[in-house]
Amino acid sequence: MRKNRLALAMAMACPLLAAAQEAPGKSLGVVTITADQPTSLPTQIPATMEGIAREQIEQTINATDSEDTLKYFPSLLVRKRYIGDYNHAILSSRASGTGNSARSAVYADGILLSNYLGNGVGGLSFPPRWGLVTPEEIERVDVMYGPFSAAYPGNSVGAVVEFTTRMPEKFEAHGKASYSLQPFELYNTDETFRAWELAAGAGNRAGDWAWWFNVNRTDSESQPLTFPTRLVSQGTPGNAGTPVTGAVLDRNNANQPWHVLGTSTQFHTRQNHLKGKLSYDLTPAVRAAYTLGVWQNQSFGNSQTYLRDAAGTPVFGGVVNIGGRSFPALTAADFPLTDESLTHFMHGLSVKSHTQGTFDWEIAASLYDYDKDLKRQTAGSNLPPAARDGGPGTIADGSGTGWNTLAVKGTWRPFGTKGAHIVDAGLQQDSYKLDYVTHAAVGSWLSGPPGALVSDVGGRTRLRSAWAQDAWAFAPDWKTVLGGRFEHWQAYQGRTRTPALTTLYPSRSENHFSPKAAVSWQFQRETLLKAALGRAVRFPTVQELYGATSTANAQFLNDPELRPERSWTFELSAEKPFGNVLTRLTYFAERTRDAIFSQTIFDPLANRNVSRVQNVGRIDTQGLELVANGTEVFTPGLDVQGSITYAHSIIKENDGFVATPGDTIGKRQPNIPRWRATVQAAYRWTPQLTTSVAARYSGSQFRTLNNSDVNGFTYQGVSRFFVVDLRARWQATRTTSFAFGIDNVNNDKYWNFHPYPQRSYVLEAKVDL
């Protein structure tokens, strides 16, 4: 798998740290696709790219969701909290944290999966639509770091991820069953949570037609993700309230003592996935393709109390007395119940030529539709256990929300594929629509129809772009890529409506141009030097501009005057093989003005999390990234890969503040650790048996702009972590394989606002025909 890549690198001294015989090769730091199913990532940018292929995923990664395939990529982290995490699994990169989902771009076969209706998880949640891709259908995953291609919007400032899924050349069929187990101990919780997954897929090519389908069923239980609390300082000495036991004394992220009273947001999610792909060769050089994706989710969020009265009865509400102090009354904001029912559709249509001659072209369109998006939640006065049978609540309806894209692209090779110039150019339009209406439920929150209006928020944004870039091999050992992207952005039809007030926001529009440049130099026979510089403009999302929302336990405050982020990103890399080990050292730097952040703080008086979006004047980031990838290291059959990243990301300017003016200046950017590292070793004992061990490390970090959250090892904190993962895969027969894995084998208890999974076991059985 890696041998072919190593031979290519040794021959060309241009290593590609991707793992597969079908992976792209590189010359002068430029990717050259040789597989039958090329990635949609640009193939002419001498910037940092990493990749992994299906064979390595199967052998070395406990991949229960598509985002798991990114576990060991340099400088990347996905904030996945449990199997099937559909609303918080956000991708972070070198200079973009886990609160900034709009600073990365995720695609599947060129179809946008990133959700640019919003950013992060304040109020509503906007992670990429990972559920529209399952691990079983992935052929390859490629990542481009930084905004160095003019073909992508400014959201690519962090990274561009491209999933390439299967499209067979002959008949094939696959089936997989997996079972996961997570014993979880935290505070007074000691339970085991489970997940089951079933998947099947098949495809074939017959003449000019090819087809593929994949179905997947996930039934997953999460660990508790949030916890009701009361600060010790909120207590009033005396005998008022119901005397209770069971509260756990801990410290919050500011190191203040508080009582943990129970658990909430413990999900049980059932998800169905269907993917169908159909292609037809209109001519030997022109192919039309259609993709349909369907994702359904039924999720129930539960709450439990640790508190017991003198008779041992669970206590969910009212004023309570802990150790001779009475505390503010418990409400459904402490112990909410939720019931979500979602059905989303994805459509993709493309017609493209692949002559590899003087000119090729492509027309592509996609649509993502929230066909059904309902969230039912208990009202503040409706407490368990009675609330489990009904009572007052709200119904939030996002049905009709979604986005669509349209792109026209051409590639001109005036001197052929080996000529000095290859020019790419295109036109794009990306349109986003948010409609989110909340009503009080009539009768029962579980089944009642919508009643009185609580809030109605929504709006539209549209981005129209024209771009071009020229890959120019101007000398035998040199290549440069020069490009630019012009963007016209509009925000319109914004509204925030409540029973007391209706606000209609004026339309806005802005124009921006983002130049791009990259160069590579074959400095020595086995040493390649590369540099890239790019500007990126990340425009505000609909939710950030207009999406004010409020529930019993959370509130989001919008800002219709948000300014777009403007970033300049630079990287300088050296690539060189040392024996069987391919290495890359990259210096990266980024300056972002008017960075957009949504900060969540807990308001103990209102007893809920409050998120507010704002611009931050200037953030400067510098860092180093060292990557090594070895095949047959020390002994035949042993492959090793690893990475270490150092990032120094500091807020340099900011008119806003958290508690006092100037309290964010000189502080570290939230959710960016100074150090992070990965290492993975895989050993092929026989052609049938492979085992692997991997480790992931992330240093301490902060979640708040003023870095006041000094205690990371608690609810709402962000902690350092060191996690070891194991996997063994046995190819029992030509068509049957089994795998067993343990994630977090050392059972590290770590946090990113919510607790991450503890030690988890995965068992898989797979049939390939």
PDB file of N, CA and C in Angstrom, residues 366-399:
ATOM      1  N   SER A 366     -25.790  21.140  -6.805  1.00  0.00           N
ATOM      2  CA  SER A 366     -26.161  20.325  -5.649  1.00  0.00           C
ATOM      3  C   SER A 366     -27.248  21.038  -4.856  1.00  0.00           C
ATOM      4  N   LEU A 367     -27.994  20.246  -4.092  1.00  0.00           N
ATOM      5  CA  LEU A 367     -29.062  20.755  -3.252  1.00  0.00           C
ATOM      6  C   LEU A 367     -29.066  19.977  -1.953  1.00  0.00           C
ATOM      7  N   TYR A 368     -29.094  20.704  -0.828  1.00  0.00           N
ATOM      8  CA  TYR A 368     -29.252  20.078   0.477  1.00  0.00           C
ATOM      9  C   TYR A 368     -30.521  20.637   1.095  1.00  0.00           C
ATOM     10  N   ASP A 369     -31.452  19.734   1.469  1.00  0.00           N
ATOM     11  CA  ASP A 369     -32.787  20.151   1.882  1.00  0.00           C
ATOM     12  C   ASP A 369     -33.139  19.562   3.238  1.00  0.00           C
ATOM     13  N   TYR A 370     -33.461  20.456   4.204  1.00  0.00           N
ATOM     14  CA  TYR A 370     -34.029  20.029   5.480  1.00  0.00           C
ATOM     15  C   TYR A 370     -35.515  19.726   5.245  1.00  0.00           C
ATOM     16  N   ASP A 371     -35.828  18.577   4.696  1.00  0.00           N
ATOM     17  CA  ASP A 371     -37.215  18.250   4.383  1.00  0.00           C
ATOM     18  C   ASP A 371     -38.067  18.221   5.653  1.00  0.00           C
ATOM     19  N   LYS A 372     -37.510  17.655   6.722  1.00  0.00           N
ATOM     20  CA  LYS A 372     -38.175  17.643   8.021  1.00  0.00           C
ATOM     21  C   LYS A 372     -37.119  17.867   9.078  1.00  0.00           C
ATOM     22  N   ASP A 373     -37.364  18.823   9.974  1.00  0.00           N
ATOM     23  CA  ASP A 373     -36.371  19.144  10.995  1.00  0.00           C
ATOM     24  C   ASP A 373     -37.107  19.673  12.227  1.00  0.00           C
ATOM     25  N   LEU A 374     -37.559  18.761  13.073  1.00  0.00           N
ATOM     26  CA  LEU A 374     -38.363  19.112  14.239  1.00  0.00           C
ATOM     27  C   LEU A 374     -37.612  18.772  15.520  1.00  0.00           C
ATOM     28  N   LYS A 375     -37.630  19.700  16.447  1.00  0.00           N
ATOM     29  CA  LYS A 375     -37.076  19.455  17.780  1.00  0.00           C
ATOM     30  C   LYS A 375     -38.128  19.856  18.815  1.00  0.00           C
ATOM     31  N   ARG A 376     -38.557  18.868  19.586  1.00  0.00           N
ATOM     32  CA  ARG A 376     -39.499  19.105  20.672  1.00  0.00           C
ATOM     33  C   ARG A 376     -38.729  19.106  21.986  1.00  0.00           C
ATOM     34  N   GLN A 377     -39.063  20.045  22.877  1.00  0.00           N
ATOM     35  CA  GLN A 377     -38.353  20.179  24.147  1.00  0.00           C
ATOM     36  C   GLN A 377     -39.314  20.612  25.239  1.00  0.00           C
ATOM     37  N   THR A 378     -39.049  20.137  26.448  1.00  0.00           N
ATOM     38  CA  THR A 378     -39.882  20.499  27.583  1.00  0.00           C
ATOM     39  C   THR A 378     -39.718  21.977  27.928  1.00  0.00           C
ATOM     40  N   ALA A 379     -40.798  22.565  28.435  1.00  0.00           N
ATOM     41  CA  ALA A 379     -40.761  23.941  28.917  1.00  0.00           C
ATOM     42  C   ALA A 379     -40.118  23.976  30.306  1.00  0.00           C
ATOM     43  N   GLY A 380     -39.764  25.195  30.729  1.00  0.00           N
ATOM     44  CA  GLY A 380     -39.034  25.358  31.981  1.00  0.00           C
ATOM     45  C   GLY A 380     -39.765  24.847  33.203  1.00  0.00           C
ATOM     46  N   SER A 381     -41.104  24.813  33.154  1.00  0.00           N
ATOM     47  CA  SER A 381     -41.890  24.380  34.303  1.00  0.00           C
ATOM     48  C   SER A 381     -42.208  22.886  34.275  1.00  0.00           C
ATOM     49  N   ASN A 382     -41.830  22.203  33.196  1.00  0.00           N
ATOM     50  CA  ASN A 382     -42.229  20.803  32.989  1.00  0.00           C
ATOM     51  C   ASN A 382     -41.064  19.882  33.330  1.00  0.00           C
ATOM     52  N   LEU A 383     -41.102  19.308  34.518  1.00  0.00           N
ATOM     53  CA  LEU A 383     -39.971  18.552  35.054  1.00  0.00           C
ATOM     54  C   LEU A 383     -40.195  17.053  34.975  1.00  0.00           C
ATOM     55  N   PRO A 384     -39.096  16.293  34.796  1.00  0.00           N
ATOM     56  CA  PRO A 384     -39.198  14.846  34.954  1.00  0.00           C
ATOM     57  C   PRO A 384     -39.547  14.538  36.417  1.00  0.00           C
ATOM     58  N   PRO A 385     -40.099  13.372  36.731  1.00  0.00           N
ATOM     59  CA  PRO A 385     -40.406  12.302  35.774  1.00  0.00           C
ATOM     60  C   PRO A 385     -41.713  12.500  35.013  1.00  0.00           C
ATOM     61  N   ALA A 386     -42.590  13.408  35.487  1.00  0.00           N
ATOM     62  CA  ALA A 386     -43.888  13.585  34.830  1.00  0.00           C
ATOM     63  C   ALA A 386     -43.731  14.027  33.378  1.00  0.00           C
ATOM     64  N   ALA A 387     -42.684  14.812  33.089  1.00  0.00           N
ATOM     65  CA  ALA A 387     -42.496  15.339  31.732  1.00  0.00           C
ATOM     66  C   ALA A 387     -42.270  14.236  30.711  1.00  0.00           C
ATOM     67  N   ARG A 388     -41.877  13.057  31.156  1.00  0.00           N
ATOM     68  CA  ARG A 388     -41.666  11.968  30.205  1.00  0.00           C
ATOM     69  C   ARG A 388     -42.969  11.498  29.578  1.00  0.00           C
ATOM     70  N   ASP A 389     -44.080  11.873  30.169  1.00  0.00           N
ATOM     71  CA  ASP A 389     -45.381  11.493  29.622  1.00  0.00           C
ATOM     72  C   ASP A 389     -46.072  12.644  28.903  1.00  0.00           C
ATOM     73  N   GLY A 390     -45.477  13.842  28.900  1.00  0.00           N
ATOM     74  CA  GLY A 390     -46.085  14.973  28.210  1.00  0.00           C
ATOM     75  C   GLY A 390     -45.949  16.247  28.999  1.00  0.00           C
ATOM     76  N   GLY A 391     -46.924  17.136  28.852  1.00  0.00           N
ATOM     77  CA  GLY A 391     -46.863  18.427  29.517  1.00  0.00           C
ATOM     78  C   GLY A 391     -46.378  19.509  28.577  1.00  0.00           C
ATOM     79  N   PRO A 392     -46.255  20.752  29.095  1.00  0.00           N
ATOM     80  CA  PRO A 392     -45.906  21.882  28.226  1.00  0.00           C
ATOM     81  C   PRO A 392     -44.488  21.789  27.668  1.00  0.00           C
ATOM     82  N   GLY A 393     -44.325  22.410  26.508  1.00  0.00           N
ATOM     83  CA  GLY A 393     -43.019  22.430  25.855  1.00  0.00           C
ATOM     84  C   GLY A 393     -43.060  23.239  24.581  1.00  0.00           C
ATOM     85  N   THR A 394     -42.026  23.121  23.791  1.00  0.00           N
ATOM     86  CA  THR A 394     -41.920  23.878  22.544  1.00  0.00           C
ATOM     87  C   THR A 394     -41.628  22.944  21.379  1.00  0.00           C
ATOM     88  N   ILE A 395     -41.935  23.443  20.178  1.00  0.00           N
ATOM     89  CA  ILE A 395     -41.626  22.729  18.933  1.00  0.00           C
ATOM     90  C   ILE A 395     -40.837  23.679  18.049  1.00  0.00           C
ATOM     91  N   ALA A 396     -39.591  23.343  17.762  1.00  0.00           N
ATOM     92  CA  ALA A 396     -38.760  24.135  16.861  1.00  0.00           C
ATOM     93  C   ALA A 396     -38.722  23.442  15.506  1.00  0.00           C
ATOM     94  N   ASP A 397     -39.050  24.183  14.454  1.00  0.00           N
ATOM     95  CA  ASP A 397     -39.201  23.617  13.120  1.00  0.00           C
ATOM     96  C   ASP A 397     -38.261  24.321  12.147  1.00  0.00           C
ATOM     97  N   GLY A 398     -37.276  23.564  11.651  1.00  0.00           N
ATOM     98  CA  GLY A 398     -36.352  24.107  10.656  1.00  0.00           C
ATOM     99  C   GLY A 398     -36.624  23.583   9.262  1.00  0.00           C
ATOM    100  N   SER A 399     -37.774  22.968   9.047  1.00  0.00           N
ATOM    101  CA  SER A 399     -38.104  22.400   7.738  1.00  0.00           C
ATOM    102  C   SER A 399     -38.072  23.482   6.664  1.00  0.00           C
TER     103      SER A 399
END
